[in-house]
């Protein structure tokens, strides 16, 4: 009998500090950087984002989201036997955010590690957890996407600093004889390194290179639209389903125009797309589990529905997870 992995609880966390486009525009204006609510809304759909406090690390956001997911699943941290965190903005170079979350949750012993696939990080982490559950090496996994992108933004570059926010989302996956995750699909192509990257790194006690996000927005846009359709179709084919079977599309929340054009290619009505980018901005690896938790908690997503989760991000990396909720 096939072992599936099923989502039995979701949770998310947003830092307290919320900035509308007008708030951010006012802050940027003090540094001589000009932007406007109109420009940001028209080009991206973003209206607000949250920024972490100075004393919060990525593991703090991740732990809050994890607690809520554990609560929703009715489990204690000690019931978890695998922790994976998708992140590109860890508290430290090492150890991993996952081991810090494990300790903050008051548990120990189970494997815990991070996955670095930028905005596809949660899709990668979920796929690995699903594979480990299918092979019997884990029974209950905590899978998190958590980011503090505000730490790697250049607030003098208006083409990037208006796009991102901080946050975390989490799911608990459990082994089950009922579906569950139906199909997964992962890809990467390293030749696109330069269109989205943070080139700086720690070197002999200093930082070598520029430690802020660099992006060629139009190149990213074109690439994202193409691969999001391809990976969704690949997962559907693996599960012998068609686009008509999808109840909810939960894409990476980067830009409303990318999401709308993906929905159009999959012949889905825009009201079947879960959109949180307007309130959260692009939270990278946190964006998909944040959107999922939002739509679970507001009652849009119901048990038995078919969900298409899909992400794309720096690397480039991309992929999808098709599941029965
Ligand atoms: N406020 C006001 N004006 C701005 C701003 C801003 N924040 N940013 C750029 N502009 C100006 C530019 O200077 C330019 O002015 P010019 O015509 O006088 O030279 C003008 O607006 C148009 O700039 P473009 O870069 O051509 O704008 P575009 O329509 O391509 O939109 C954007 C830019 C929003 C970044 C778009 O390319 C995009 O969304 N790309 C996808 C990137 C993305 O989603 N990245 C997320 C990370 S990757 C991922 O998550 C998959």
Short mmCIF file of C-alpha atoms and ligand atoms in Angstrom, two decimals:
data_model
loop_
_atom_site.label_atom_id
_atom_site.label_comp_id
_atom_site.label_asym_id
_atom_site.label_seq_id
_atom_site.Cartn_x
_atom_site.Cartn_y
_atom_site.Cartn_z
CA UNK A 1 0.00 0.00 0.00
CA UNK A 2 1.32 3.45 -0.95
CA UNK A 3 2.22 5.78 1.92
CA UNK A 4 1.12 9.35 1.30
CA UNK A 5 1.97 12.49 3.24
CA UNK A 6 -0.99 14.68 4.26
CA UNK A 7 -1.12 18.21 5.61
CA UNK A 8 -2.72 18.00 9.06
CA UNK A 9 -2.05 21.55 10.26
CA UNK A 10 -0.94 24.96 8.97
CA UNK A 11 0.34 28.10 10.68
CA UNK A 12 1.92 31.43 9.84
CA UNK A 13 3.45 34.49 11.42
CA UNK A 14 3.93 38.09 10.31
CA UNK A 15 6.07 40.56 12.27
CA UNK A 16 4.21 43.37 14.00
CA UNK A 17 5.63 46.25 11.97
CA UNK A 18 3.42 46.79 8.91
CA UNK A 19 4.23 49.35 6.26
CA UNK A 20 1.77 50.41 3.58
CA UNK A 21 3.18 51.64 0.29
CA UNK A 22 2.57 55.19 1.50
CA UNK A 23 4.51 54.49 4.74
CA UNK A 24 7.42 53.01 2.79
CA UNK A 25 7.37 55.82 0.21
CA UNK A 26 7.57 58.36 3.06
CA UNK A 27 10.56 56.55 4.63
CA UNK A 28 12.34 56.26 1.28
CA UNK A 29 11.68 59.93 0.46
CA UNK A 30 13.79 60.88 3.51
CA UNK A 31 16.75 59.21 1.76
CA UNK A 32 15.98 60.88 -1.56
CA UNK A 33 14.43 57.74 -3.11
CA UNK A 34 11.20 58.43 -4.99
CA UNK A 35 8.34 55.95 -5.32
CA UNK A 36 4.56 55.95 -4.97
CA UNK A 37 1.62 53.78 -3.97
CA UNK A 38 0.27 54.08 -7.54
CA UNK A 39 3.49 52.77 -9.15
CA UNK A 40 3.85 49.85 -6.73
CA UNK A 41 0.18 48.78 -6.96
CA UNK A 42 0.03 49.07 -10.74
CA UNK A 43 3.27 47.12 -11.45
CA UNK A 44 3.11 44.53 -8.66
CA UNK A 45 -0.26 44.45 -6.83
CA UNK A 46 1.57 45.03 -3.51
CA UNK A 47 -0.12 47.37 -1.01
CA UNK A 48 1.68 46.54 2.26
CA UNK A 49 4.43 44.39 3.78
CA UNK A 50 5.69 43.47 7.26
CA UNK A 51 9.27 43.99 8.48
CA UNK A 52 10.84 42.10 11.37
CA UNK A 53 12.04 43.96 14.48
CA UNK A 54 15.80 44.36 14.92
CA UNK A 55 15.85 41.77 17.70
CA UNK A 56 14.00 39.11 15.64
CA UNK A 57 15.84 36.45 13.67
CA UNK A 58 14.49 34.19 10.95
CA UNK A 59 14.25 31.36 13.51
CA UNK A 60 11.93 33.50 15.70
CA UNK A 61 9.48 34.00 12.83
CA UNK A 62 9.76 30.33 11.89
CA UNK A 63 9.15 29.19 15.48
CA UNK A 64 5.98 31.31 15.79
CA UNK A 65 4.59 29.83 12.56
CA UNK A 66 5.57 26.32 13.71
CA UNK A 67 3.76 26.73 17.04
CA UNK A 68 0.56 27.68 15.23
CA UNK A 69 0.84 24.74 12.83
CA UNK A 70 1.45 22.33 15.74
CA UNK A 71 -1.58 23.78 17.51
CA UNK A 72 -3.76 23.38 14.42
CA UNK A 73 -2.62 19.74 14.14
CA UNK A 74 -3.18 19.12 17.86
CA UNK A 75 0.42 17.95 18.28
CA UNK A 76 3.33 18.68 20.60
CA UNK A 77 6.81 19.47 19.24
CA UNK A 78 8.00 16.11 20.59
CA UNK A 79 5.62 14.36 18.14
CA UNK A 80 7.66 15.70 15.18
CA UNK A 81 10.40 13.49 13.72
CA UNK A 82 11.69 15.75 10.93
CA UNK A 83 12.15 19.54 10.60
CA UNK A 84 12.97 21.24 7.31
CA UNK A 85 13.15 25.01 6.81
CA UNK A 86 13.25 26.71 3.41
CA UNK A 87 15.15 29.98 3.82
CA UNK A 88 17.78 32.21 2.21
CA UNK A 89 18.02 34.59 5.17
CA UNK A 90 19.16 32.42 8.10
CA UNK A 91 20.06 33.89 11.51
CA UNK A 92 23.68 32.77 11.06
CA UNK A 93 25.91 31.25 8.38
CA UNK A 94 25.54 28.12 10.53
CA UNK A 95 23.96 26.36 12.35
CA UNK A 96 20.75 26.02 10.39
CA UNK A 97 17.49 27.79 11.21
CA UNK A 98 15.88 24.34 11.49
CA UNK A 99 18.09 23.33 14.43
CA UNK A 100 17.35 26.66 16.13
CA UNK A 101 13.61 26.15 15.65
CA UNK A 102 13.93 22.64 17.07
CA UNK A 103 15.59 24.01 20.20
CA UNK A 104 13.15 26.94 20.55
CA UNK A 105 10.28 24.46 20.37
CA UNK A 106 11.87 22.61 23.28
CA UNK A 107 12.57 19.37 21.48
CA UNK A 108 15.70 17.52 20.30
CA UNK A 109 16.92 14.45 18.48
CA UNK A 110 15.06 14.43 15.16
CA UNK A 111 16.84 15.48 11.95
CA UNK A 112 16.61 19.20 11.23
CA UNK A 113 18.09 21.05 8.26
CA UNK A 114 17.61 24.02 5.92
CA UNK A 115 16.99 24.06 2.19
CA UNK A 116 18.33 27.00 0.19
CA UNK A 117 16.29 27.42 -2.98
CA UNK A 118 15.29 31.08 -2.49
CA UNK A 119 11.62 31.64 -3.41
CA UNK A 120 11.19 27.93 -4.27
CA UNK A 121 12.54 26.94 -0.84
CA UNK A 122 9.21 25.82 0.61
CA UNK A 123 8.34 23.75 -2.49
CA UNK A 124 11.77 22.07 -2.28
CA UNK A 125 11.37 21.48 1.48
CA UNK A 126 7.86 20.03 1.09
CA UNK A 127 9.03 17.72 -1.70
CA UNK A 128 11.91 16.39 0.42
CA UNK A 129 9.64 15.86 3.44
CA UNK A 130 7.09 14.06 1.24
CA UNK A 131 9.83 11.77 -0.12
CA UNK A 132 11.12 11.00 3.39
CA UNK A 133 7.60 10.17 4.58
CA UNK A 134 6.94 7.97 1.53
CA UNK A 135 10.12 5.98 2.20
CA UNK A 136 9.24 5.57 5.88
CA UNK A 137 12.17 7.61 7.24
CA UNK A 138 9.78 10.13 8.83
CA UNK A 139 6.19 10.01 10.06
CA UNK A 140 5.42 13.58 11.08
CA UNK A 141 7.35 16.44 9.50
CA UNK A 142 7.37 20.12 10.30
CA UNK A 143 8.02 22.03 7.06
CA UNK A 144 8.57 25.78 7.22
CA UNK A 145 9.27 28.65 4.85
CA UNK A 146 10.71 31.67 6.71
CA UNK A 147 12.49 34.81 5.56
CA UNK A 148 13.73 38.22 6.64
CA UNK A 149 14.38 39.76 3.23
CA UNK A 150 14.35 43.27 4.75
CA UNK A 151 17.94 42.49 5.92
CA UNK A 152 19.24 41.98 2.37
CA UNK A 153 17.44 44.85 0.60
CA UNK A 154 19.14 47.95 -0.75
CA UNK A 155 16.79 50.74 0.36
CA UNK A 156 18.43 53.05 -2.19
CA UNK A 157 17.29 50.78 -5.04
CA UNK A 158 13.60 51.48 -5.63
CA UNK A 159 13.35 48.77 -8.28
CA UNK A 160 13.76 46.07 -5.60
CA UNK A 161 13.19 47.43 -2.08
CA UNK A 162 9.45 47.99 -2.58
CA UNK A 163 8.83 44.36 -3.54
CA UNK A 164 9.74 42.29 -0.48
CA UNK A 165 8.53 41.61 3.07
CA UNK A 166 9.28 39.33 6.05
CA UNK A 167 7.25 36.42 7.41
CA UNK A 168 6.96 32.68 7.96
CA UNK A 169 4.55 29.87 7.17
CA UNK A 170 4.53 26.23 8.28
CA UNK A 171 2.75 22.94 7.70
CA UNK A 172 2.72 19.62 9.53
CA UNK A 173 2.86 16.65 7.17
CA UNK A 174 1.82 13.21 8.43
CA UNK A 175 2.09 9.72 6.92
CA UNK A 176 -1.30 8.43 5.79
CA UNK A 177 -2.88 5.74 3.61
CA UNK A 178 -5.06 8.51 2.13
CA UNK A 179 -3.80 11.22 -0.27
CA UNK A 180 -2.14 13.61 0.47
CA UNK A 181 0.51 14.91 -1.80
CA UNK A 182 -0.27 13.53 -5.27
CA UNK A 183 2.73 14.69 -7.29
CA UNK A 184 5.80 16.90 -7.05
CA UNK A 185 8.09 18.43 -9.65
CA UNK A 186 11.42 20.23 -9.03
CA UNK A 187 13.89 21.96 -11.34
CA UNK A 188 16.91 24.27 -11.35
CA UNK A 189 19.14 25.98 -13.91
CA UNK A 190 22.24 27.70 -12.54
CA UNK A 191 22.93 29.74 -15.66
CA UNK A 192 20.42 32.35 -14.43
CA UNK A 193 22.47 33.17 -11.31
CA UNK A 194 23.03 36.82 -12.23
CA UNK A 195 19.40 37.88 -12.84
CA UNK A 196 18.53 37.45 -9.15
CA UNK A 197 21.21 37.17 -6.49
CA UNK A 198 22.84 38.55 -3.36
CA UNK A 199 26.49 38.50 -4.41
CA UNK A 200 28.13 39.35 -1.07
CA UNK A 201 29.45 36.72 1.34
CA UNK A 202 31.39 36.36 4.56
CA UNK A 203 35.13 36.22 3.90
CA UNK A 204 37.91 36.20 6.50
CA UNK A 205 35.94 38.23 9.02
CA UNK A 206 34.49 40.75 6.53
CA UNK A 207 31.95 40.88 3.74
CA UNK A 208 33.25 40.35 0.22
CA UNK A 209 30.98 41.73 -2.53
CA UNK A 210 27.70 43.60 -2.22
CA UNK A 211 25.46 41.89 0.39
CA UNK A 212 22.15 43.20 -1.04
CA UNK A 213 19.63 41.81 -3.50
CA UNK A 214 20.24 42.48 -7.21
CA UNK A 215 17.56 41.72 -9.75
CA UNK A 216 16.86 42.10 -13.46
CA UNK A 217 13.08 42.39 -12.99
CA UNK A 218 12.05 41.93 -16.60
CA UNK A 219 14.24 38.85 -17.14
CA UNK A 220 12.84 37.33 -13.92
CA UNK A 221 9.29 38.13 -15.00
CA UNK A 222 9.63 36.37 -18.38
CA UNK A 223 11.31 33.31 -16.91
CA UNK A 224 8.81 32.99 -14.04
CA UNK A 225 5.73 33.03 -16.26
CA UNK A 226 7.08 30.26 -18.51
CA UNK A 227 8.33 27.84 -15.83
CA UNK A 228 5.28 28.20 -13.58
CA UNK A 229 3.03 26.92 -16.36
CA UNK A 230 5.46 24.10 -17.24
CA UNK A 231 5.86 22.81 -13.68
CA UNK A 232 2.12 22.93 -12.96
CA UNK A 233 1.47 20.86 -16.11
CA UNK A 234 4.24 18.41 -15.15
CA UNK A 235 2.70 17.75 -11.71
CA UNK A 236 -0.78 17.39 -13.20
CA UNK A 237 0.51 14.87 -15.76
CA UNK A 238 2.24 12.81 -13.03
CA UNK A 239 -1.06 12.61 -11.12
CA UNK A 240 -3.17 11.98 -14.25
CA UNK A 241 -5.17 15.14 -13.59
CA UNK A 242 -5.91 18.21 -15.71
CA UNK A 243 -6.04 21.92 -14.95
CA UNK A 244 -9.83 21.62 -14.56
CA UNK A 245 -9.21 19.47 -11.43
CA UNK A 246 -7.45 22.26 -9.51
CA UNK A 247 -9.65 23.92 -6.87
CA UNK A 248 -7.04 26.44 -5.70
CA UNK A 249 -3.83 27.72 -7.24
CA UNK A 250 -1.37 28.90 -4.58
CA UNK A 251 1.57 30.35 -6.49
CA UNK A 252 4.65 32.07 -5.12
CA UNK A 253 3.47 35.58 -4.21
CA UNK A 254 5.91 37.83 -6.10
CA UNK A 255 3.82 39.92 -8.43
CA UNK A 256 0.08 39.85 -9.17
CA UNK A 257 0.74 40.07 -12.89
CA UNK A 258 2.87 36.89 -12.86
CA UNK A 259 0.14 35.10 -10.87
CA UNK A 260 -2.66 36.25 -13.16
CA UNK A 261 -0.84 35.23 -16.29
CA UNK A 262 -0.08 31.77 -14.80
CA UNK A 263 -3.77 31.33 -13.93
CA UNK A 264 -4.74 32.35 -17.47
CA UNK A 265 -2.34 29.79 -18.98
CA UNK A 266 -3.87 27.11 -16.74
CA UNK A 267 -7.37 28.30 -17.80
CA UNK A 268 -8.24 29.08 -14.20
CA UNK A 269 -10.49 31.89 -13.13
CA UNK A 270 -8.64 34.59 -11.12
CA UNK A 271 -10.91 33.96 -8.11
CA UNK A 272 -9.41 30.45 -7.79
CA UNK A 273 -5.97 31.96 -7.12
CA UNK A 274 -5.04 32.60 -3.49
CA UNK A 275 -3.55 36.11 -3.41
CA UNK A 276 -1.75 37.53 -0.38
CA UNK A 277 0.97 39.49 -2.17
CA UNK A 278 -1.15 42.62 -1.75
CA UNK A 279 -0.82 42.41 2.05
CA UNK A 280 2.54 40.63 2.49
CA UNK A 281 4.71 41.64 -0.50
CA UNK A 282 7.13 38.97 -1.72
CA UNK A 283 8.22 36.95 1.33
CA UNK A 284 10.29 34.50 -0.76
CA UNK A 285 10.22 30.97 0.74
CA UNK A 286 7.54 32.04 3.24
CA UNK A 287 5.06 33.22 0.61
CA UNK A 288 3.39 29.91 -0.32
CA UNK A 289 2.82 28.58 3.22
CA UNK A 290 1.67 32.06 4.31
CA UNK A 291 -0.89 32.13 1.49
CA UNK A 292 -1.93 28.53 2.22
CA UNK A 293 -2.47 29.21 5.92
CA UNK A 294 -4.41 32.40 5.16
CA UNK A 295 -6.85 30.58 2.88
CA UNK A 296 -7.18 27.59 5.25
CA UNK A 297 -7.98 29.84 8.20
CA UNK A 298 -10.47 32.05 6.33
CA UNK A 299 -12.34 28.93 5.20
CA UNK A 300 -11.71 29.16 1.45
CA UNK A 301 -9.68 25.93 1.37
CA UNK A 302 -11.75 22.91 2.42
CA UNK A 303 -10.78 19.29 3.14
CA UNK A 304 -10.84 17.14 -0.01
CA UNK A 305 -9.99 20.00 -2.38
CA UNK A 306 -7.13 19.81 -4.86
CA UNK A 307 -4.40 22.42 -4.45
CA UNK A 308 -1.58 23.39 -6.79
CA UNK A 309 1.34 24.98 -4.94
CA UNK A 310 4.11 26.35 -7.13
CA UNK A 311 7.22 28.43 -6.74
CA UNK A 312 10.06 30.02 -8.68
CA UNK A 313 13.09 31.85 -7.40
CA UNK A 314 16.79 32.64 -7.55
CA UNK A 315 19.13 30.03 -8.93
CA UNK A 316 16.96 29.75 -10.90
CA UNK A 317 14.90 27.14 -9.12
CA UNK A 318 11.28 26.22 -9.68
CA UNK A 319 8.78 23.49 -8.89
CA UNK A 320 5.29 22.49 -7.82
CA UNK A 321 3.42 20.31 -5.36
CA UNK A 322 -0.04 19.02 -6.27
CA UNK A 323 -2.03 17.78 -3.28
CA UNK A 324 -5.39 16.78 -1.96
CA UNK A 325 -6.00 18.83 1.16
N1 LIG B 1 8.78 53.51 -7.97
C1 LIG B 1 8.64 54.35 -9.02
N2 LIG B 1 9.24 54.13 -10.21
C2 LIG B 1 9.99 53.01 -10.33
C3 LIG B 1 10.15 52.11 -9.27
C4 LIG B 1 9.51 52.40 -8.05
N3 LIG B 1 9.61 51.59 -6.97
N4 LIG B 1 10.94 51.09 -9.69
C5 LIG B 1 11.25 51.36 -10.98
N5 LIG B 1 10.68 52.52 -11.37
C6 LIG B 1 10.73 53.15 -12.67
C7 LIG B 1 12.00 52.78 -13.44
O1 LIG B 1 13.07 53.62 -13.05
C8 LIG B 1 11.57 53.01 -14.87
O2 LIG B 1 11.64 54.38 -15.13
P1 LIG B 1 12.11 54.92 -16.60
O3 LIG B 1 11.08 54.37 -17.54
O4 LIG B 1 12.07 56.39 -16.43
O5 LIG B 1 13.46 54.33 -16.80
C9 LIG B 1 10.11 52.61 -14.86
O6 LIG B 1 9.68 52.65 -13.47
C10 LIG B 1 9.85 51.23 -15.43
O7 LIG B 1 10.76 50.30 -14.85
P2 LIG B 1 10.77 48.80 -15.26
O8 LIG B 1 11.85 48.10 -14.52
O9 LIG B 1 10.78 48.70 -16.76
O10 LIG B 1 9.34 48.34 -14.72
P3 LIG B 1 8.59 46.99 -14.94
O11 LIG B 1 7.28 47.25 -15.55
O12 LIG B 1 9.46 45.95 -15.55
O13 LIG B 1 8.30 46.55 -13.45
C11 LIG B 1 9.08 45.02 -11.78
C12 LIG B 1 9.39 46.26 -12.58
C13 LIG B 1 7.88 45.28 -10.93
C14 LIG B 1 10.29 44.67 -10.90
C15 LIG B 1 8.78 43.88 -12.77
O14 LIG B 1 9.80 43.75 -13.73
C16 LIG B 1 8.60 42.57 -12.06
O15 LIG B 1 7.69 42.39 -11.30
N6 LIG B 1 9.47 41.58 -12.32
C17 LIG B 1 9.39 40.33 -11.64
C18 LIG B 1 10.34 40.41 -10.53
C19 LIG B 1 9.88 39.67 -9.32
O16 LIG B 1 8.74 39.39 -9.11
N7 LIG B 1 10.87 39.40 -8.53
C20 LIG B 1 10.65 38.80 -7.30
C21 LIG B 1 11.78 37.97 -6.95
S1 LIG B 1 11.88 36.61 -7.98
C22 LIG B 1 10.70 35.71 -7.58
O17 LIG B 1 10.20 35.84 -6.50
C23 LIG B 1 10.29 34.80 -8.60
#
